[in-house]
Every structure is written in C-alpha cells, then in structure tokens.
PDB file of N, CA and C and ligand atoms in Angstrom:
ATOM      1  N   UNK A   1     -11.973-240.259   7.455  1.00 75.00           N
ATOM      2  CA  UNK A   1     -11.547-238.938   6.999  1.00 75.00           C
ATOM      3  C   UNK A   1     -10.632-239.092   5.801  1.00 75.00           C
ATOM      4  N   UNK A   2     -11.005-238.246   4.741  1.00 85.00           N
ATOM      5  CA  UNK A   2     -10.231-238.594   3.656  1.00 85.00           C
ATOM      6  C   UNK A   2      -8.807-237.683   3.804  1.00 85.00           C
ATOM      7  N   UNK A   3      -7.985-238.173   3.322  1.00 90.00           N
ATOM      8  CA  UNK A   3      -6.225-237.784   3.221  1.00 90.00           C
ATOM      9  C   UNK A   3      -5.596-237.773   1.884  1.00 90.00           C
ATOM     10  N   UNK A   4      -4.700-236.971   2.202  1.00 92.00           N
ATOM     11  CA  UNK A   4      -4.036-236.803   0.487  1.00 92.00           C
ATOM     12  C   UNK A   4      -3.115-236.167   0.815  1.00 92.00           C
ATOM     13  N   UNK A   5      -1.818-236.119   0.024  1.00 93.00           N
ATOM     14  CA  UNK A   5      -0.595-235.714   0.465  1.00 93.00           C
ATOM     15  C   UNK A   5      -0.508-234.395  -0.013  1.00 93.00           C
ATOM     16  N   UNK A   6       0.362-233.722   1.104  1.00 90.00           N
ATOM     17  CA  UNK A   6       0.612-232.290   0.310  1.00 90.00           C
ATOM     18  C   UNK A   6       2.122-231.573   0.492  1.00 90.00           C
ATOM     19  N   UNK A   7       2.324-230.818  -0.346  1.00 90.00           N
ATOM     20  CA  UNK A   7       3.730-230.689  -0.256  1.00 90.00           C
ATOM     21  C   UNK A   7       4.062-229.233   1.025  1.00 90.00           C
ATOM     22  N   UNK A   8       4.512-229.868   1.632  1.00 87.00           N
ATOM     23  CA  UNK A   8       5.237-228.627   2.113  1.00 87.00           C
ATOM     24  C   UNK A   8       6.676-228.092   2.298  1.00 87.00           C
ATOM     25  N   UNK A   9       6.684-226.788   1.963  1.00 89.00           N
ATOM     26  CA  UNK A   9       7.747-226.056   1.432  1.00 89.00           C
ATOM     27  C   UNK A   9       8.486-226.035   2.690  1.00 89.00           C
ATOM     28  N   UNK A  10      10.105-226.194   3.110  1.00 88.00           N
ATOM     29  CA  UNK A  10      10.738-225.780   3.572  1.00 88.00           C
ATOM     30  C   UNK A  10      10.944-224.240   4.141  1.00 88.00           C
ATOM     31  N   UNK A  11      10.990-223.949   5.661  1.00 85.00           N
ATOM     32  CA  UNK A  11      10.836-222.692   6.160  1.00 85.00           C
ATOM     33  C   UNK A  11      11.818-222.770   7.020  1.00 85.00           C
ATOM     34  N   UNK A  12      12.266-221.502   7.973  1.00 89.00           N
ATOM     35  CA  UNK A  12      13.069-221.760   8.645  1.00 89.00           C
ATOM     36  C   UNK A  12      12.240-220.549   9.613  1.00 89.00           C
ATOM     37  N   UNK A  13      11.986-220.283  11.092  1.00 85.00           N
ATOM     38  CA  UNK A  13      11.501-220.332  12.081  1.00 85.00           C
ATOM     39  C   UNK A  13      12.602-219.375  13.116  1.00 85.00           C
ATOM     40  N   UNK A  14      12.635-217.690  13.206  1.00 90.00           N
ATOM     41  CA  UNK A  14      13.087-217.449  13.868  1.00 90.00           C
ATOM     42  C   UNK A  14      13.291-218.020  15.798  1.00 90.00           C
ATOM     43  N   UNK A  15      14.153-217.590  16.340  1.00 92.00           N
ATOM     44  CA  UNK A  15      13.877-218.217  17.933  1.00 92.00           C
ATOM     45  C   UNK A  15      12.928-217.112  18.624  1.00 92.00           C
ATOM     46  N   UNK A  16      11.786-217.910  18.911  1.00 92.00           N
ATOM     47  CA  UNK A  16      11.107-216.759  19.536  1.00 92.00           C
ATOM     48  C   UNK A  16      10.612-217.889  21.017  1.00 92.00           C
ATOM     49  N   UNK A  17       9.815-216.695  21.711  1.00 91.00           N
ATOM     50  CA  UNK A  17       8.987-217.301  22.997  1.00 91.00           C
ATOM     51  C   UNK A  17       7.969-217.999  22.359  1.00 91.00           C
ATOM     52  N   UNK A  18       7.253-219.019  23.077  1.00 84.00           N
ATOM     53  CA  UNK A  18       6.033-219.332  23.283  1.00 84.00           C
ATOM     54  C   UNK A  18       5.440-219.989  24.511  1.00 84.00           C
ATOM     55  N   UNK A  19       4.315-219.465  24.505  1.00 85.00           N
ATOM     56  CA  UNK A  19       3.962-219.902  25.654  1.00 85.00           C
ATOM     57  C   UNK A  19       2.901-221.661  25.740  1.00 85.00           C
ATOM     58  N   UNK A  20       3.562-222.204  26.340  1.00 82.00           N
ATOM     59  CA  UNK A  20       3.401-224.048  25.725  1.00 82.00           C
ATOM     60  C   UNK A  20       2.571-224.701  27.526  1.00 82.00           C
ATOM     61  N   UNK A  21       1.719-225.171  26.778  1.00 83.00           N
ATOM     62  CA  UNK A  21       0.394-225.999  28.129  1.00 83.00           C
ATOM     63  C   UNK A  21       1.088-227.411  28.437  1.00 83.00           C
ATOM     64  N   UNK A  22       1.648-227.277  29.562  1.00 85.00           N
ATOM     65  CA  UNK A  22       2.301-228.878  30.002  1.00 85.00           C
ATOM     66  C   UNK A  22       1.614-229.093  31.273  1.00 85.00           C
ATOM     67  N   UNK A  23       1.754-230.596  31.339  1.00 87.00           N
ATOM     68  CA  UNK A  23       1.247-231.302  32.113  1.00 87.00           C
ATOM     69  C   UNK A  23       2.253-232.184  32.848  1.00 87.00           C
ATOM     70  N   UNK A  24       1.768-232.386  34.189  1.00 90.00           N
ATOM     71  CA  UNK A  24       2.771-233.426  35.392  1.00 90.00           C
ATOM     72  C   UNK A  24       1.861-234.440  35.624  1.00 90.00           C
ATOM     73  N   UNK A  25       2.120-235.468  34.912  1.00 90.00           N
ATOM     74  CA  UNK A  25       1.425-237.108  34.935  1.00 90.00           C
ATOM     75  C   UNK A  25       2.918-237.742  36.310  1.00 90.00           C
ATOM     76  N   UNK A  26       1.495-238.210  37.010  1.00 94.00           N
ATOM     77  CA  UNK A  26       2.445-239.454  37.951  1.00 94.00           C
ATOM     78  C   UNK A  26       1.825-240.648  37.221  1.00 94.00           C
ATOM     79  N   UNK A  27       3.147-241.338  36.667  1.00 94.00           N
ATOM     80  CA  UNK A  27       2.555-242.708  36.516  1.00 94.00           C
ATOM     81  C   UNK A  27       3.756-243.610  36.501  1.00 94.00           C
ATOM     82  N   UNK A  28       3.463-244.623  36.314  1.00 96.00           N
ATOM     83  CA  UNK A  28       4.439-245.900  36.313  1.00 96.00           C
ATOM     84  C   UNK A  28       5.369-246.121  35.135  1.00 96.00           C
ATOM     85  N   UNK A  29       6.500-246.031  35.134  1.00 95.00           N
ATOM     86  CA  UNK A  29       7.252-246.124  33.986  1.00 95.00           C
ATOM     87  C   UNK A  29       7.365-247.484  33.895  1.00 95.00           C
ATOM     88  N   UNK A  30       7.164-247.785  32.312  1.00 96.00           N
ATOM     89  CA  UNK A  30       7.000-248.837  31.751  1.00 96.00           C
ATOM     90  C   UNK A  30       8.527-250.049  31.892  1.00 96.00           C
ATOM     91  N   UNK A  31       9.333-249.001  31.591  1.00 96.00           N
ATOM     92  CA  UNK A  31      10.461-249.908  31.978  1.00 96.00           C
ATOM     93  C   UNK A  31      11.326-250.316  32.978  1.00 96.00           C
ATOM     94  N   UNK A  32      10.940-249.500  33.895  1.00 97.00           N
ATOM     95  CA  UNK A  32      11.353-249.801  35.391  1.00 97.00           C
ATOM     96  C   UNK A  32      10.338-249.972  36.488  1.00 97.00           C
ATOM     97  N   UNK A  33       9.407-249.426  36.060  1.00 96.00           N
ATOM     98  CA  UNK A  33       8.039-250.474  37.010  1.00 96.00           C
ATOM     99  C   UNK A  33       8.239-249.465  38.544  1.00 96.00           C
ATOM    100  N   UNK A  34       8.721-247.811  38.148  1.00 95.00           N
ATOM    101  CA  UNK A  34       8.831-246.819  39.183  1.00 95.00           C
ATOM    102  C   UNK A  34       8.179-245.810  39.099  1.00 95.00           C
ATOM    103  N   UNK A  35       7.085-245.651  40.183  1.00 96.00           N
ATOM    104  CA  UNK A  35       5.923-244.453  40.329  1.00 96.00           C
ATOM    105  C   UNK A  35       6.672-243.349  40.087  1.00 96.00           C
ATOM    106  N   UNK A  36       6.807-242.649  39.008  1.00 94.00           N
ATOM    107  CA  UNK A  36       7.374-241.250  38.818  1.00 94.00           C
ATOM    108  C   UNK A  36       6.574-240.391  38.440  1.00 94.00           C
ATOM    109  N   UNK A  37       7.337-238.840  38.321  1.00 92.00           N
ATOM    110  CA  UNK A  37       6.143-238.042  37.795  1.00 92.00           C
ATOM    111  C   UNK A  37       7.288-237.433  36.943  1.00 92.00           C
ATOM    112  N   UNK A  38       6.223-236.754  35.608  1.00 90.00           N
ATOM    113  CA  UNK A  38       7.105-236.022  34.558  1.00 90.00           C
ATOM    114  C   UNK A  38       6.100-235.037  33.695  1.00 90.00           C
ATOM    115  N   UNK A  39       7.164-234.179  33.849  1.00 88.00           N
ATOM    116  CA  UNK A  39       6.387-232.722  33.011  1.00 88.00           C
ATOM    117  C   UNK A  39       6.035-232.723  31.399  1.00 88.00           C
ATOM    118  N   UNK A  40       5.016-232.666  30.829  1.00 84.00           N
ATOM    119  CA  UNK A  40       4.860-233.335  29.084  1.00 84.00           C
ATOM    120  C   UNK A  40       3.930-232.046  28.982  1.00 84.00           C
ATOM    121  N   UNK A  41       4.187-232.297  27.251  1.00 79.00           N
ATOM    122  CA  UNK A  41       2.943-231.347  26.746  1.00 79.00           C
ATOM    123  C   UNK A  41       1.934-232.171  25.884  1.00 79.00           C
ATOM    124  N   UNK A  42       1.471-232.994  27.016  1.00 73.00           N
ATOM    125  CA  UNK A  42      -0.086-233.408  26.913  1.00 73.00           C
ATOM    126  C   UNK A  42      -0.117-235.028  27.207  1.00 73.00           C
ATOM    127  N   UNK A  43       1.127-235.326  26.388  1.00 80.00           N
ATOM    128  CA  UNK A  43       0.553-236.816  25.946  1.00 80.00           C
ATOM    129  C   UNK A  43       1.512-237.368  27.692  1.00 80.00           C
ATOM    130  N   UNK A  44       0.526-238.380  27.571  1.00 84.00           N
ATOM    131  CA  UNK A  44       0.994-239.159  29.094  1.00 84.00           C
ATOM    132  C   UNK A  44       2.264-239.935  28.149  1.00 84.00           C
ATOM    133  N   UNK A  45       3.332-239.763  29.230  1.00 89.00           N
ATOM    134  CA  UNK A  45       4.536-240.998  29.028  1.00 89.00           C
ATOM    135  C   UNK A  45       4.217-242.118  29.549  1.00 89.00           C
ATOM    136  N   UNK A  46       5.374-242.680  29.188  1.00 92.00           N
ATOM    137  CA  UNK A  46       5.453-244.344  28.999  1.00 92.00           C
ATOM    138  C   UNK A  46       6.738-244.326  30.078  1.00 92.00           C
ATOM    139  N   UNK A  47       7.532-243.513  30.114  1.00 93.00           N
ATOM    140  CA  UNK A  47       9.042-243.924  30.848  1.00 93.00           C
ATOM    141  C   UNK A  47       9.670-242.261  31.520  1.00 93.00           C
ATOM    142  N   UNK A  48      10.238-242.973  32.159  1.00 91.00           N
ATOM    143  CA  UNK A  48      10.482-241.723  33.495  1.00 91.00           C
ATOM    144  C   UNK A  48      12.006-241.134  33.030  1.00 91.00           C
ATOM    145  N   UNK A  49      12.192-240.120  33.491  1.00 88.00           N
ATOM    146  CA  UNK A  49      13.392-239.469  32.928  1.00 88.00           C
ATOM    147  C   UNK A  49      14.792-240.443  32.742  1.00 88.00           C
ATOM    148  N   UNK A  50      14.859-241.322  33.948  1.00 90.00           N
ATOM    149  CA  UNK A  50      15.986-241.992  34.142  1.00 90.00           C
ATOM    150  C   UNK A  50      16.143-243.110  32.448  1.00 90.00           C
ATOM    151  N   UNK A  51      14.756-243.190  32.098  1.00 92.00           N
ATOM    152  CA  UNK A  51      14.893-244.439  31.188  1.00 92.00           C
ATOM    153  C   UNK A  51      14.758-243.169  29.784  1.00 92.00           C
ATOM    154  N   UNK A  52      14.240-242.850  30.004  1.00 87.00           N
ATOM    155  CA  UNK A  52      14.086-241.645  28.511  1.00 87.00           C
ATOM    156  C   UNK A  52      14.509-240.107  28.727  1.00 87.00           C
ATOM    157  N   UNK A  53      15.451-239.863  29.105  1.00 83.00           N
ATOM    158  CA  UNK A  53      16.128-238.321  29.434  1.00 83.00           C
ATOM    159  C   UNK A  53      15.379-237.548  28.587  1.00 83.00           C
ATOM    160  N   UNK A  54      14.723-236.639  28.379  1.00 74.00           N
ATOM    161  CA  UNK A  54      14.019-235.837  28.036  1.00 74.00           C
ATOM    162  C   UNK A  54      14.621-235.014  26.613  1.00 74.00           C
ATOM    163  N   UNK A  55      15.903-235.023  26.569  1.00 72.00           N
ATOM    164  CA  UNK A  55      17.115-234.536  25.924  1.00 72.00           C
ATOM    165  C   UNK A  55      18.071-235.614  25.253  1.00 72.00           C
ATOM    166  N   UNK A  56      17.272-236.731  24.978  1.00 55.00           N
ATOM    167  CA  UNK A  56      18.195-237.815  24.549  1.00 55.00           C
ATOM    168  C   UNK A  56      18.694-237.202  22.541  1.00 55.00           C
ATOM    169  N   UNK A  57      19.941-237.750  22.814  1.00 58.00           N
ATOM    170  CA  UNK A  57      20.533-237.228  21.921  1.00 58.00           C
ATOM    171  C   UNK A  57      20.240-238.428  20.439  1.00 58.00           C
ATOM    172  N   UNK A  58      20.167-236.952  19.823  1.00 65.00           N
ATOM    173  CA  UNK A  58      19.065-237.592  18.533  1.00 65.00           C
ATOM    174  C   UNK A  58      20.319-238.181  17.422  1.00 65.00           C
ATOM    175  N   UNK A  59      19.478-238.889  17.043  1.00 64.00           N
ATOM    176  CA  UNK A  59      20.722-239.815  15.597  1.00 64.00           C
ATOM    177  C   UNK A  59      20.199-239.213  14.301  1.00 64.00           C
ATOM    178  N   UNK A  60      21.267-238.616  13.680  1.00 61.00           N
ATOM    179  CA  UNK A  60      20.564-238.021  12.442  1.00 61.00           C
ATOM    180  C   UNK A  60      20.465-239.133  11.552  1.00 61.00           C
ATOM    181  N   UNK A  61      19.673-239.014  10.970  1.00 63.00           N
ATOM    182  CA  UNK A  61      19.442-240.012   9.866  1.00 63.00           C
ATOM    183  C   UNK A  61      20.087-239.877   8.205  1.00 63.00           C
ATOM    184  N   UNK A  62      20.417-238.517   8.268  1.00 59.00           N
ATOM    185  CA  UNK A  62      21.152-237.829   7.023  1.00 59.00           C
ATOM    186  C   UNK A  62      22.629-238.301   7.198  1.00 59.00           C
ATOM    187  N   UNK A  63      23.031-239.107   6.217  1.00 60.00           N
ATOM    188  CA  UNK A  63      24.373-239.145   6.543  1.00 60.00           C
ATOM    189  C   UNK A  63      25.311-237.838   6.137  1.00 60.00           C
ATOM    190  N   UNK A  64      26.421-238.024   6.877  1.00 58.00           N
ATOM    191  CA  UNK A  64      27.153-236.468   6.303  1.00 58.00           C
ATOM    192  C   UNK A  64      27.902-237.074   4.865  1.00 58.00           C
ATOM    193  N   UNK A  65      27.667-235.845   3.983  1.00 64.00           N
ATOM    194  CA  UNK A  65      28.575-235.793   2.991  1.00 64.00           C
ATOM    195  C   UNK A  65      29.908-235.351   2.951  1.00 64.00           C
ATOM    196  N   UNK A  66      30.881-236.667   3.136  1.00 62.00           N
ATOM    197  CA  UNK A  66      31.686-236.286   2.769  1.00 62.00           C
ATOM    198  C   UNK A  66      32.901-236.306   2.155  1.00 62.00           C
ATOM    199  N   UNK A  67      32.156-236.709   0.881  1.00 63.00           N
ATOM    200  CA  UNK A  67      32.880-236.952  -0.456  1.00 63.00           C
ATOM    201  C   UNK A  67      33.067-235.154  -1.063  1.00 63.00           C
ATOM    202  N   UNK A  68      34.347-235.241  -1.166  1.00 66.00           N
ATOM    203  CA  UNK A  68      34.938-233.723  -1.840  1.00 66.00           C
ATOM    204  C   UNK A  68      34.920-234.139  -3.230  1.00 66.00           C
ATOM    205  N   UNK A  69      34.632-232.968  -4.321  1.00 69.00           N
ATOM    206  CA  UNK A  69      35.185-233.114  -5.659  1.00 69.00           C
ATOM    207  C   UNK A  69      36.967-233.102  -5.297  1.00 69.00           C
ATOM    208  N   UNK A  70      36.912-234.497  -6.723  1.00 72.00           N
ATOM    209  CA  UNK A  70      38.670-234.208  -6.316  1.00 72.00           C
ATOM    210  C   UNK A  70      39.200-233.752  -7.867  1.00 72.00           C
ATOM    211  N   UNK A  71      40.270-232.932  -7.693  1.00 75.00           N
ATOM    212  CA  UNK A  71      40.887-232.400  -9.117  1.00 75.00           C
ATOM    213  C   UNK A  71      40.883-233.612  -9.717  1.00 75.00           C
ATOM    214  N   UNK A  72      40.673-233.497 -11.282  1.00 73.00           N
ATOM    215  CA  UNK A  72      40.765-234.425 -12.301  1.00 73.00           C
ATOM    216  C   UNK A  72      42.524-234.591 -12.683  1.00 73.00           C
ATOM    217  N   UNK A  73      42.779-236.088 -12.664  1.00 73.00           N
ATOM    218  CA  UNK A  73      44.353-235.844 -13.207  1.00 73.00           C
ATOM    219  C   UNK A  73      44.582-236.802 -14.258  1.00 73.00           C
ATOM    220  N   UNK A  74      44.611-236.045 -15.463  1.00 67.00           N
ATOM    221  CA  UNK A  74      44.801-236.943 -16.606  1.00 67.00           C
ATOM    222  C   UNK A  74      46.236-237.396 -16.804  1.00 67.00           C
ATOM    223  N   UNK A  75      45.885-238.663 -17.349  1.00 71.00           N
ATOM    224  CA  UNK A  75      47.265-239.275 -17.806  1.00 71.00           C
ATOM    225  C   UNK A  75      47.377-239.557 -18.749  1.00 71.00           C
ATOM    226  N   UNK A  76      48.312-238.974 -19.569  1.00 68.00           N
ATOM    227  CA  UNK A  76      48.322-239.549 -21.411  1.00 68.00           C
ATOM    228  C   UNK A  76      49.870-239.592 -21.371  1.00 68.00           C
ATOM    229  N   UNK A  77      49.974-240.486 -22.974  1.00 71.00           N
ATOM    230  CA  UNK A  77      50.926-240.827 -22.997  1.00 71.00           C
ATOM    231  C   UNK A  77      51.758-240.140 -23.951  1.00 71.00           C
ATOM    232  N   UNK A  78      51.384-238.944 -23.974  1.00 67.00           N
ATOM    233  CA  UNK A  78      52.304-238.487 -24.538  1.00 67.00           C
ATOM    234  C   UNK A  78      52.990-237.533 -24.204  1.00 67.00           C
ATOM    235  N   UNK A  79      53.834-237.396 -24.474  1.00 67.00           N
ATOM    236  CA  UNK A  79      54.868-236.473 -23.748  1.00 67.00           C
ATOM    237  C   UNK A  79      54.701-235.124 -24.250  1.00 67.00           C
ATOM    238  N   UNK A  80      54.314-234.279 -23.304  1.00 62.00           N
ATOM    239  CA  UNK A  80      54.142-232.588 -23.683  1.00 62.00           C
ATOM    240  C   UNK A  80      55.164-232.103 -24.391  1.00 62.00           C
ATOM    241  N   UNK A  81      56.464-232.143 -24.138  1.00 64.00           N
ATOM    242  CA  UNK A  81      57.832-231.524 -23.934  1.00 64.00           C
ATOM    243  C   UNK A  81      58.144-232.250 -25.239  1.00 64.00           C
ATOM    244  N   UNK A  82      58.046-233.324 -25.435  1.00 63.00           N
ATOM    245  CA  UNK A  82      58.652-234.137 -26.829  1.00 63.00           C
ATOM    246  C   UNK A  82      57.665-233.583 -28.051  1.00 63.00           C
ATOM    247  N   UNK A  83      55.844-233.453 -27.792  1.00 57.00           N
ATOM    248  CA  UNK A  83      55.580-233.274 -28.934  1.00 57.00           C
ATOM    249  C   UNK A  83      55.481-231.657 -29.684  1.00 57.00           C
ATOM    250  N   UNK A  84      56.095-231.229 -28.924  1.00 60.00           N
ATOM    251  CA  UNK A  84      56.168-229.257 -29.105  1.00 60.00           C
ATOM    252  C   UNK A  84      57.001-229.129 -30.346  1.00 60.00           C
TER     253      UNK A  84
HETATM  254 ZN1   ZN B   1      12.048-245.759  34.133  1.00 83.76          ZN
END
C-alpha cells in the first residue's frame, strides 16, 4: 500500500460522550505469568492491571519552558550625571 505524509492541522475536541466497543480478554500477563482478565478496546494485552495500571501516568516529552525574558541591563561607562 502506497503512503505519503500528510499534514495535519491542529484541532482541539470538545468533551463529549461516545459510545466505545470493549472487550474482556482472559489471558496471561506477560510479566507476571498471572491468568487475568482486562477490559480493552480491541487489542488483546500483554500485562494485567497490576503490571500496567491502565492510568499510568504519562511522561511528557515536551520539556517545560522555563526560561523568562529577562530585562536587558546595560552597562556603560559613562556616567549619565557627569556627561549632562
Ligand atoms: Zn502482571
């Protein structure tokens, strides 16, 4: 299948309902080797809540900015007051 990049524009997405098709897979979590079951929307997991909390807290990748403009402070050598 041929591919090609395309741009997409930035949107922002009121909060609304939807209604979303999930599925309850029992299967073996990969990292603890424990018959669990877990609620997904579609794709079978790999790891059971205990090893992948469902809600794991995400790392932004954007660092924060936070470098402020700082006032400019010139220094010259000459004296305001003397050259008036
Ligand atoms: Zn596990």
């Amino acid at each position: 299948m041929p591919s090609k990049i395309i741009q997409v524009r930035e949107y922002t997405v009121k909060a609304h309902k939807r209604e979303i098709h999930t599925r309850i897979f029992n299967f073996v979590c990969k990292k603890c080797d424990q018959p669990t079951q877990r609620e997904t929307f579609g794709v079978r997991p790999l790891y059971c809540e205990r090893c992948r909390p469902p809600q794991a807290p995400k790392k932004s990748a954007v660092p924060l900015r936070t470098r402020k403009a700082r006032p400019m402070t010139y220094k010259s050598d000459v004296d305001l007051a003397n050259s008036l």
